[in-house]
Amino acid sequence: MKTLAAELARRRAQHLYRERLVLDSPPGAEVRVGAEKLLSFCSNDYLGLANDPRVIAAMRVGAERYGVGAGASHLVSGHSRAHHALEEELADFVGAERALLFSTGYMANLGVVSALTGRHDVIFEDRLNHASLIDAARLTRAKVSRYPHADTNQLAKLLVLARKPGMITTDAVFSMDGDLAPLAELRALAAQHGTRLLADDAHGFGVLGKNGRGSFEHLHLPLTPPVILMATLGKALGVFGAFVAGEAALIETLIQRARTYIYTTALPPAVAVAARASLLIVRTEGWRRERLQTLVEKFRTGAQSLGFALTASTTPIQPLMLGESERALEISRRLRERGILIPAIRPPTVPEGSARLRITFSAAHEAAHVDRLLDALSTVRI
Ligand SMILES: *Cc1c(COP(=O)(O)O)cnc(C)c1O
């Protein structure tokens, strides 16, 4: 048996060792790590709401009204008026019949996939799906069929061959690449083969679409069966938690069968109160999305004129592909010396040989911050 220490040493030698930063400030354009002040381009707080005074005030009011913990699972006595109201508002916002809150997006994906598929089904997954979708399929013991990234022709062939297509699962916006899934084609294939499409819009919800309803609004697609939407409250909304939206019978089925919904303590109701305040801001402050888009365009123009090869992503996720982990780590380190925080993303989060800097933007950034980033990038010699 290999010792844990030997295994850890091997990871370090391969440049795959992971270490945590300890933040001494709230998330934001600038963060503090001990005595270091860093300009951050790595959070998912796309709209800059994680530290918004109105959302903080809502959380405080929620804690005073409901206490700090839910005290029980949703099905026992943990489902508060705050949770219920948030579910209704989320369903209304995305245009689905109903929505169901989960404690995290990871748990929501596990819950949906395991409630709706069994060992005789085939689950079709995009190769670049988020770890939570991959783990969800593993949990069901279903047969898993992975198709090349966004390749709907290949998926169509696999669907024809499958005896019992159970579900297609995909990131709607790919978390490490920022590109959109071909949702119209996926939706059509799912309908044609009598299977569900679970779309994980963790990175589109609040960010994409004229009203921030996400990837489906952006692509002018209805949120009706066979689509099941999952989105999180911890990214653009800046809070915590997740929800699944779809038709009423789907939501009732999840309440009966999703084990990651049933066997866990409900989110603190104060978190639901904060998420409601945040959702209201998403609905009313469209300028945040416009500003975000302006910053992304400014970055892309600047980076291209400096000669960097960007991907086709037009979302706030702008990866700079660097290849080997060692190189990504080195460039991340040099940027940090220049006051810029962008941790290197390495395997197994991304495929072998595709280590990268995953640069993300937020409405909390200003144009001058993007200039500082471009300036730093031009001096680290990528
Ligand atoms: C972050 C993320 C999740 C997990 O959501 P949490 O609420 O953080 O557990 C799921 N899917 C994707 C694509 C994500 O980026």
Short mmCIF file of C-alpha atoms and ligand atoms in Angstrom, two decimals:
data_model
loop_
_atom_site.label_atom_id
_atom_site.label_comp_id
_atom_site.label_asym_id
_atom_site.label_seq_id
_atom_site.Cartn_x
_atom_site.Cartn_y
_atom_site.Cartn_z
CA MET A 1 0.00 0.00 0.00
CA LYS A 2 1.32 3.43 -0.96
CA THR A 3 1.48 5.85 1.91
CA LEU A 4 -0.58 9.02 1.72
CA ALA A 5 2.60 11.05 2.00
CA ALA A 6 4.09 9.32 -1.07
CA GLU A 7 0.93 9.95 -3.04
CA LEU A 8 0.94 13.62 -2.02
CA ALA A 9 4.59 13.95 -3.01
CA ARG A 10 3.81 12.45 -6.40
CA ARG A 11 1.05 15.01 -6.92
CA ARG A 12 3.38 17.81 -6.04
CA ALA A 13 6.03 16.53 -8.45
CA GLN A 14 3.42 16.49 -11.22
CA HIS A 15 2.38 20.08 -10.48
CA LEU A 16 -1.09 18.88 -9.52
CA TYR A 17 -0.96 19.71 -5.83
CA ARG A 18 -3.78 21.98 -4.74
CA GLU A 19 -3.58 24.56 -2.01
CA ARG A 20 -6.15 26.91 -0.59
CA LEU A 21 -5.85 30.66 -0.29
CA VAL A 22 -7.11 32.13 2.95
CA LEU A 23 -9.15 35.24 2.22
CA ASP A 24 -9.42 38.02 4.76
CA SER A 25 -11.99 40.03 2.82
CA PRO A 26 -15.36 39.56 1.13
CA PRO A 27 -15.33 38.52 -2.53
CA GLY A 28 -15.00 41.48 -4.88
CA ALA A 29 -12.79 43.05 -7.52
CA GLU A 30 -10.09 43.40 -4.87
CA VAL A 31 -9.50 40.79 -2.21
CA ARG A 32 -7.10 40.56 0.69
CA VAL A 33 -5.00 37.50 1.50
CA GLY A 34 -3.09 38.29 4.68
CA ALA A 35 -1.14 41.47 3.91
CA GLU A 36 -1.51 41.02 0.15
CA LYS A 37 -4.08 43.02 -1.79
CA LEU A 38 -4.97 41.30 -5.03
CA LEU A 39 -7.07 42.18 -8.02
CA SER A 40 -9.21 39.08 -8.45
CA PHE A 41 -10.30 37.58 -11.77
CA CYS A 42 -11.39 34.17 -10.62
CA SER A 43 -14.69 34.34 -8.74
CA ASN A 44 -18.11 33.38 -10.07
CA ASP A 45 -19.72 36.41 -8.45
CA TYR A 46 -20.52 37.66 -11.95
CA LEU A 47 -22.86 40.47 -10.99
CA GLY A 48 -20.96 41.63 -7.91
CA LEU A 49 -23.81 40.76 -5.54
CA ALA A 50 -21.98 38.59 -2.99
CA ASN A 51 -21.11 41.70 -1.00
CA ASP A 52 -24.07 43.92 -1.92
CA PRO A 53 -25.34 45.87 1.14
CA ARG A 54 -28.99 45.13 0.25
CA VAL A 55 -28.36 41.41 0.08
CA ILE A 56 -26.38 41.51 3.32
CA ALA A 57 -29.24 43.41 4.99
CA ALA A 58 -31.74 40.81 3.74
CA MET A 59 -29.64 38.01 5.20
CA ARG A 60 -29.57 39.83 8.54
CA VAL A 61 -33.33 40.39 8.55
CA GLY A 62 -33.84 36.76 7.53
CA ALA A 63 -31.71 35.52 10.44
CA GLU A 64 -33.62 37.69 12.89
CA ARG A 65 -36.95 36.45 11.61
CA TYR A 66 -36.17 32.75 11.06
CA GLY A 67 -33.03 32.04 13.10
CA VAL A 68 -29.73 30.85 11.71
CA GLY A 69 -30.58 27.27 10.80
CA ALA A 70 -33.62 25.55 9.29
CA GLY A 71 -33.60 22.95 12.06
CA ALA A 72 -34.78 20.06 9.87
CA SER A 73 -35.05 18.78 6.33
CA HIS A 74 -37.67 20.24 3.98
CA LEU A 75 -39.97 17.24 4.36
CA VAL A 76 -39.95 17.29 8.15
CA SER A 77 -40.24 20.87 9.37
CA GLY A 78 -37.42 22.79 7.68
CA HIS A 79 -39.40 24.24 4.77
CA SER A 80 -40.07 27.87 5.66
CA ARG A 81 -42.17 30.59 4.07
CA ALA A 82 -38.91 32.15 2.83
CA HIS A 83 -37.96 28.96 0.95
CA HIS A 84 -41.45 28.65 -0.47
CA ALA A 85 -41.57 32.25 -1.69
CA LEU A 86 -38.13 31.94 -3.28
CA GLU A 87 -39.21 28.81 -5.16
CA GLU A 88 -42.26 30.61 -6.52
CA GLU A 89 -40.22 33.61 -7.58
CA LEU A 90 -37.58 31.48 -9.28
CA ALA A 91 -40.19 29.51 -11.23
CA ASP A 92 -41.85 32.73 -12.31
CA PHE A 93 -38.52 34.28 -13.28
CA VAL A 94 -37.29 31.45 -15.49
CA GLY A 95 -40.74 30.73 -16.90
CA ALA A 96 -41.26 27.21 -15.57
CA GLU A 97 -44.27 25.76 -13.76
CA ARG A 98 -42.39 25.12 -10.55
CA ALA A 99 -38.98 25.21 -8.93
CA LEU A 100 -37.41 23.26 -6.08
CA LEU A 101 -34.55 24.47 -3.89
CA PHE A 102 -31.55 22.27 -3.16
CA SER A 103 -28.73 22.97 -0.72
CA THR A 104 -26.10 23.03 -3.48
CA GLY A 105 -25.87 22.63 -7.23
CA TYR A 106 -23.79 19.52 -6.72
CA MET A 107 -26.60 17.96 -4.74
CA ALA A 108 -29.26 19.13 -7.19
CA ASN A 109 -27.56 17.33 -10.07
CA LEU A 110 -27.12 14.18 -8.01
CA GLY A 111 -30.74 14.35 -6.90
CA VAL A 112 -32.29 14.87 -10.34
CA VAL A 113 -30.28 12.24 -12.16
CA SER A 114 -30.67 9.59 -9.48
CA ALA A 115 -34.40 10.25 -9.04
CA LEU A 116 -35.16 9.92 -12.75
CA THR A 117 -32.82 7.25 -14.07
CA GLY A 118 -31.95 3.71 -13.05
CA ARG A 119 -29.44 1.01 -13.84
CA HIS A 120 -31.13 0.04 -17.10
CA ASP A 121 -30.97 3.53 -18.57
CA VAL A 122 -28.25 5.12 -20.64
CA ILE A 123 -27.12 8.61 -19.62
CA PHE A 124 -25.51 10.74 -22.34
CA GLU A 125 -22.97 13.25 -21.19
CA ASP A 126 -20.90 15.89 -22.89
CA ARG A 127 -17.23 15.07 -22.28
CA LEU A 128 -16.63 18.44 -20.67
CA ASN A 129 -19.54 18.24 -18.21
CA HIS A 130 -19.06 19.52 -14.68
CA ALA A 131 -17.92 16.98 -12.08
CA SER A 132 -21.32 17.04 -10.36
CA LEU A 133 -23.05 15.76 -13.52
CA ILE A 134 -20.41 13.07 -13.95
CA ASP A 135 -20.77 11.96 -10.34
CA ALA A 136 -24.57 12.05 -10.64
CA ALA A 137 -24.45 9.51 -13.47
CA ARG A 138 -22.05 7.30 -11.51
CA LEU A 139 -24.40 7.25 -8.54
CA THR A 140 -27.25 5.74 -10.55
CA ARG A 141 -25.19 2.83 -11.88
CA ALA A 142 -26.73 3.60 -15.27
CA LYS A 143 -24.69 3.01 -18.38
CA VAL A 144 -22.86 6.21 -19.25
CA SER A 145 -22.19 7.28 -22.80
CA ARG A 146 -19.93 10.32 -23.19
CA TYR A 147 -20.01 12.21 -26.46
CA PRO A 148 -17.31 14.55 -27.79
CA HIS A 149 -17.75 18.13 -26.62
CA ALA A 150 -20.87 19.74 -28.16
CA ASP A 151 -20.92 17.14 -30.95
CA THR A 152 -24.63 16.63 -31.58
CA ASN A 153 -24.00 14.50 -34.70
CA GLN A 154 -22.11 11.99 -32.61
CA LEU A 155 -24.75 12.16 -29.89
CA ALA A 156 -27.50 11.48 -32.46
CA LYS A 157 -25.70 8.28 -33.50
CA LEU A 158 -25.26 7.14 -29.91
CA LEU A 159 -28.95 7.79 -29.17
CA VAL A 160 -30.02 5.60 -32.09
CA LEU A 161 -27.86 2.74 -30.81
CA ALA A 162 -29.05 2.93 -27.20
CA ARG A 163 -31.76 0.58 -26.07
CA LYS A 164 -33.08 2.78 -23.29
CA PRO A 165 -32.02 6.42 -23.47
CA GLY A 166 -32.56 7.76 -19.96
CA MET A 167 -31.24 11.30 -19.98
CA ILE A 168 -28.95 13.75 -21.74
CA THR A 169 -26.98 15.95 -19.34
CA THR A 170 -24.95 19.04 -20.22
CA ASP A 171 -23.50 22.22 -18.81
CA ALA A 172 -25.45 25.02 -20.51
CA VAL A 173 -22.40 27.28 -20.23
CA PHE A 174 -19.30 25.10 -19.82
CA SER A 175 -17.74 25.99 -16.51
CA MET A 176 -14.08 25.89 -17.51
CA ASP A 177 -14.42 26.98 -21.16
CA GLY A 178 -17.26 29.49 -21.13
CA ASP A 179 -18.86 28.32 -24.36
CA LEU A 180 -22.57 27.59 -24.70
CA ALA A 181 -23.92 24.09 -25.29
CA PRO A 182 -25.91 23.60 -28.53
CA LEU A 183 -29.12 23.66 -26.49
CA ALA A 184 -31.56 23.92 -29.41
CA GLU A 185 -30.15 20.78 -31.04
CA LEU A 186 -29.89 18.95 -27.73
CA ARG A 187 -33.47 19.81 -26.92
CA ALA A 188 -34.64 18.55 -30.31
CA LEU A 189 -32.67 15.30 -29.96
CA ALA A 190 -34.07 14.71 -26.49
CA ALA A 191 -37.63 15.25 -27.75
CA GLN A 192 -37.06 12.98 -30.73
CA HIS A 193 -35.72 10.12 -28.60
CA GLY A 194 -38.15 10.46 -25.73
CA THR A 195 -35.49 11.36 -23.19
CA ARG A 196 -34.97 14.24 -20.79
CA LEU A 197 -32.40 17.00 -21.17
CA LEU A 198 -30.88 18.18 -17.90
CA ALA A 199 -29.24 21.55 -18.55
CA ASP A 200 -26.94 22.90 -15.84
CA ASP A 201 -27.03 26.68 -16.13
CA ALA A 202 -24.80 27.46 -13.15
CA HIS A 203 -22.90 30.01 -15.26
CA GLY A 204 -25.70 31.36 -17.43
CA PHE A 205 -28.37 32.06 -14.83
CA GLY A 206 -28.44 35.78 -13.96
CA VAL A 207 -25.80 36.50 -16.61
CA LEU A 208 -27.21 35.60 -20.02
CA GLY A 209 -30.41 36.66 -21.75
CA LYS A 210 -31.87 40.13 -21.88
CA ASN A 211 -33.49 39.65 -18.47
CA GLY A 212 -30.82 37.42 -16.98
CA ARG A 213 -32.95 34.30 -17.16
CA GLY A 214 -30.01 32.40 -18.52
CA SER A 215 -28.90 30.37 -21.50
CA PHE A 216 -32.41 29.42 -22.60
CA GLU A 217 -33.52 33.03 -22.75
CA HIS A 218 -30.29 33.91 -24.56
CA LEU A 219 -31.05 31.31 -27.23
CA HIS A 220 -34.81 32.05 -27.29
CA LEU A 221 -35.71 28.53 -26.22
CA PRO A 222 -38.71 27.67 -24.03
CA LEU A 223 -38.19 26.02 -20.69
CA THR A 224 -40.69 23.23 -21.22
CA PRO A 225 -40.35 19.44 -21.23
CA PRO A 226 -38.15 17.62 -22.12
CA VAL A 227 -35.91 20.28 -20.52
CA ILE A 228 -35.03 20.25 -16.84
CA LEU A 229 -33.16 23.34 -15.72
CA MET A 230 -30.69 23.35 -12.85
CA ALA A 231 -29.11 26.62 -11.77
CA THR A 232 -27.21 27.77 -8.73
CA LEU A 233 -27.65 30.68 -6.36
CA GLY A 234 -23.97 30.84 -5.40
CA LYS A 235 -22.65 32.32 -8.64
CA ALA A 236 -24.36 35.29 -10.31
CA LEU A 237 -26.77 35.66 -7.37
CA GLY A 238 -23.79 35.81 -5.03
CA VAL A 239 -25.50 33.79 -2.29
CA PHE A 240 -25.62 29.99 -1.89
CA GLY A 241 -27.82 27.08 -2.89
CA ALA A 242 -29.41 25.88 -6.10
CA PHE A 243 -32.72 25.06 -7.70
CA VAL A 244 -34.28 22.81 -10.30
CA ALA A 245 -37.10 24.12 -12.49
CA GLY A 246 -39.56 22.29 -14.69
CA GLU A 247 -43.13 21.07 -14.88
CA ALA A 248 -45.17 20.43 -11.72
CA ALA A 249 -45.05 16.63 -12.00
CA LEU A 250 -41.27 16.73 -12.24
CA ILE A 251 -40.96 18.82 -9.09
CA GLU A 252 -43.39 16.58 -7.18
CA THR A 253 -41.39 13.54 -8.29
CA LEU A 254 -38.17 15.12 -7.00
CA ILE A 255 -39.82 15.87 -3.66
CA GLN A 256 -40.76 12.19 -3.38
CA ARG A 257 -37.57 10.67 -4.74
CA ALA A 258 -34.49 12.92 -4.84
CA ARG A 259 -32.39 11.61 -1.96
CA THR A 260 -30.14 14.68 -1.85
CA TYR A 261 -33.30 16.72 -1.31
CA ILE A 262 -34.95 14.46 1.25
CA TYR A 263 -32.07 13.43 3.49
CA THR A 264 -30.43 16.72 4.27
CA THR A 265 -31.11 19.82 6.33
CA ALA A 266 -32.86 22.61 4.42
CA LEU A 267 -30.83 25.69 3.50
CA PRO A 268 -30.89 28.32 6.24
CA PRO A 269 -34.06 30.34 5.57
CA ALA A 270 -31.98 33.54 5.88
CA VAL A 271 -30.08 32.38 2.80
CA ALA A 272 -33.39 32.14 0.96
CA VAL A 273 -34.30 35.68 2.10
CA ALA A 274 -30.92 36.92 0.81
CA ALA A 275 -31.41 35.09 -2.50
CA ARG A 276 -34.81 36.76 -2.94
CA ALA A 277 -33.19 40.18 -2.48
CA SER A 278 -30.50 39.22 -4.95
CA LEU A 279 -33.03 37.95 -7.50
CA LEU A 280 -34.84 41.27 -7.28
CA ILE A 281 -31.57 43.04 -8.17
CA VAL A 282 -31.00 40.64 -11.08
CA ARG A 283 -34.49 41.54 -12.31
CA THR A 284 -34.19 45.28 -11.95
CA GLU A 285 -30.54 46.15 -12.61
CA GLY A 286 -29.93 45.14 -16.20
CA TRP A 287 -26.94 47.50 -16.25
CA ARG A 288 -24.94 44.87 -14.38
CA ARG A 289 -25.19 42.46 -17.31
CA GLU A 290 -24.43 45.25 -19.79
CA ARG A 291 -21.38 46.32 -17.85
CA LEU A 292 -20.17 42.75 -17.64
CA GLN A 293 -20.50 42.36 -21.40
CA THR A 294 -18.61 45.61 -21.98
CA LEU A 295 -15.77 44.43 -19.74
CA VAL A 296 -15.58 41.07 -21.53
CA GLU A 297 -15.42 42.81 -24.91
CA LYS A 298 -12.77 45.21 -23.68
CA PHE A 299 -10.69 42.28 -22.45
CA ARG A 300 -11.08 40.30 -25.67
CA THR A 301 -10.12 43.22 -27.87
CA GLY A 302 -7.12 44.06 -25.69
CA ALA A 303 -5.92 40.47 -25.33
CA GLN A 304 -6.19 39.84 -29.04
CA SER A 305 -4.20 42.95 -29.88
CA LEU A 306 -1.51 41.70 -27.47
CA GLY A 307 -1.42 38.49 -29.50
CA PHE A 308 -3.08 36.12 -27.04
CA ALA A 309 -5.05 33.23 -28.48
CA LEU A 310 -8.49 33.41 -26.93
CA THR A 311 -11.24 30.83 -27.19
CA ALA A 312 -14.55 31.63 -28.87
CA SER A 313 -16.26 32.19 -25.50
CA THR A 314 -18.33 35.36 -25.26
CA THR A 315 -19.39 34.78 -21.65
CA PRO A 316 -17.58 36.20 -18.59
CA ILE A 317 -15.50 32.98 -18.51
CA GLN A 318 -12.43 33.72 -20.66
CA PRO A 319 -9.84 30.95 -20.47
CA LEU A 320 -6.24 31.42 -21.53
CA MET A 321 -5.14 27.94 -22.57
CA LEU A 322 -1.60 27.13 -21.47
CA GLY A 323 -1.22 23.37 -21.87
CA GLU A 324 1.01 21.93 -19.18
CA SER A 325 0.19 22.36 -15.50
CA GLU A 326 3.69 23.57 -14.68
CA ARG A 327 3.38 26.42 -17.15
CA ALA A 328 -0.06 27.43 -15.88
CA LEU A 329 1.22 27.45 -12.31
CA GLU A 330 4.24 29.52 -13.24
CA ILE A 331 2.21 32.15 -15.04
CA SER A 332 -0.32 32.30 -12.25
CA ARG A 333 2.56 32.84 -9.82
CA ARG A 334 4.03 35.65 -11.91
CA LEU A 335 0.66 37.36 -12.14
CA ARG A 336 0.30 37.14 -8.39
CA GLU A 337 3.63 38.94 -7.99
CA ARG A 338 2.03 41.71 -10.02
CA GLY A 339 -1.01 41.80 -7.74
CA ILE A 340 -3.37 39.74 -9.91
CA LEU A 341 -5.16 36.66 -8.60
CA ILE A 342 -5.98 33.95 -11.17
CA PRO A 343 -5.27 30.42 -9.90
CA ALA A 344 -4.18 27.82 -12.47
CA ILE A 345 -6.86 25.29 -13.39
CA ARG A 346 -5.31 21.86 -13.90
CA PRO A 347 -6.33 18.24 -14.44
CA PRO A 348 -8.49 16.51 -13.40
CA THR A 349 -10.73 19.62 -13.39
CA VAL A 350 -9.83 20.01 -17.08
CA PRO A 351 -8.52 17.37 -19.52
CA GLU A 352 -4.83 16.39 -19.54
CA GLY A 353 -2.69 18.94 -21.41
CA SER A 354 -5.29 21.72 -21.20
CA ALA A 355 -4.24 23.52 -18.03
CA ARG A 356 -5.30 27.12 -18.17
CA LEU A 357 -5.91 30.40 -16.48
CA ARG A 358 -9.66 30.63 -16.10
CA ILE A 359 -10.19 34.38 -16.15
CA THR A 360 -13.62 35.54 -15.05
CA PHE A 361 -15.16 38.97 -14.99
CA SER A 362 -17.69 40.57 -12.70
CA ALA A 363 -19.85 43.68 -12.78
CA ALA A 364 -17.82 44.63 -9.69
CA HIS A 365 -14.80 45.21 -11.97
CA GLU A 366 -14.07 48.55 -13.57
CA ALA A 367 -12.52 49.29 -16.97
CA ALA A 368 -9.27 50.26 -15.22
CA HIS A 369 -9.10 46.79 -13.66
CA VAL A 370 -9.20 45.21 -17.11
CA ASP A 371 -6.37 47.55 -18.17
CA ARG A 372 -4.32 46.41 -15.20
CA LEU A 373 -4.97 42.77 -16.10
CA LEU A 374 -3.94 43.30 -19.73
CA ASP A 375 -0.87 45.19 -18.64
CA ALA A 376 0.15 42.37 -16.28
CA LEU A 377 -0.49 39.72 -18.94
CA SER A 378 1.71 41.59 -21.39
CA THR A 379 4.63 41.53 -18.95
CA VAL A 380 4.49 37.88 -17.85
CA ARG A 381 5.45 36.63 -21.33
CA ILE A 382 3.03 33.79 -21.89
C1 LIG B 1 -20.54 25.42 -9.48
C2 LIG B 1 -21.20 24.42 -10.34
C3 LIG B 1 -22.04 23.44 -9.81
C4 LIG B 1 -22.19 23.23 -8.33
O1 LIG B 1 -22.93 24.20 -7.74
P1 LIG B 1 -22.75 24.45 -6.16
O2 LIG B 1 -23.98 25.15 -5.76
O3 LIG B 1 -21.51 25.26 -6.03
O4 LIG B 1 -22.62 23.09 -5.55
C5 LIG B 1 -22.70 22.63 -10.68
N1 LIG B 1 -22.54 22.73 -12.02
C6 LIG B 1 -21.71 23.64 -12.56
C7 LIG B 1 -21.58 23.71 -14.04
C8 LIG B 1 -21.00 24.50 -11.75
O5 LIG B 1 -20.15 25.37 -12.27
#
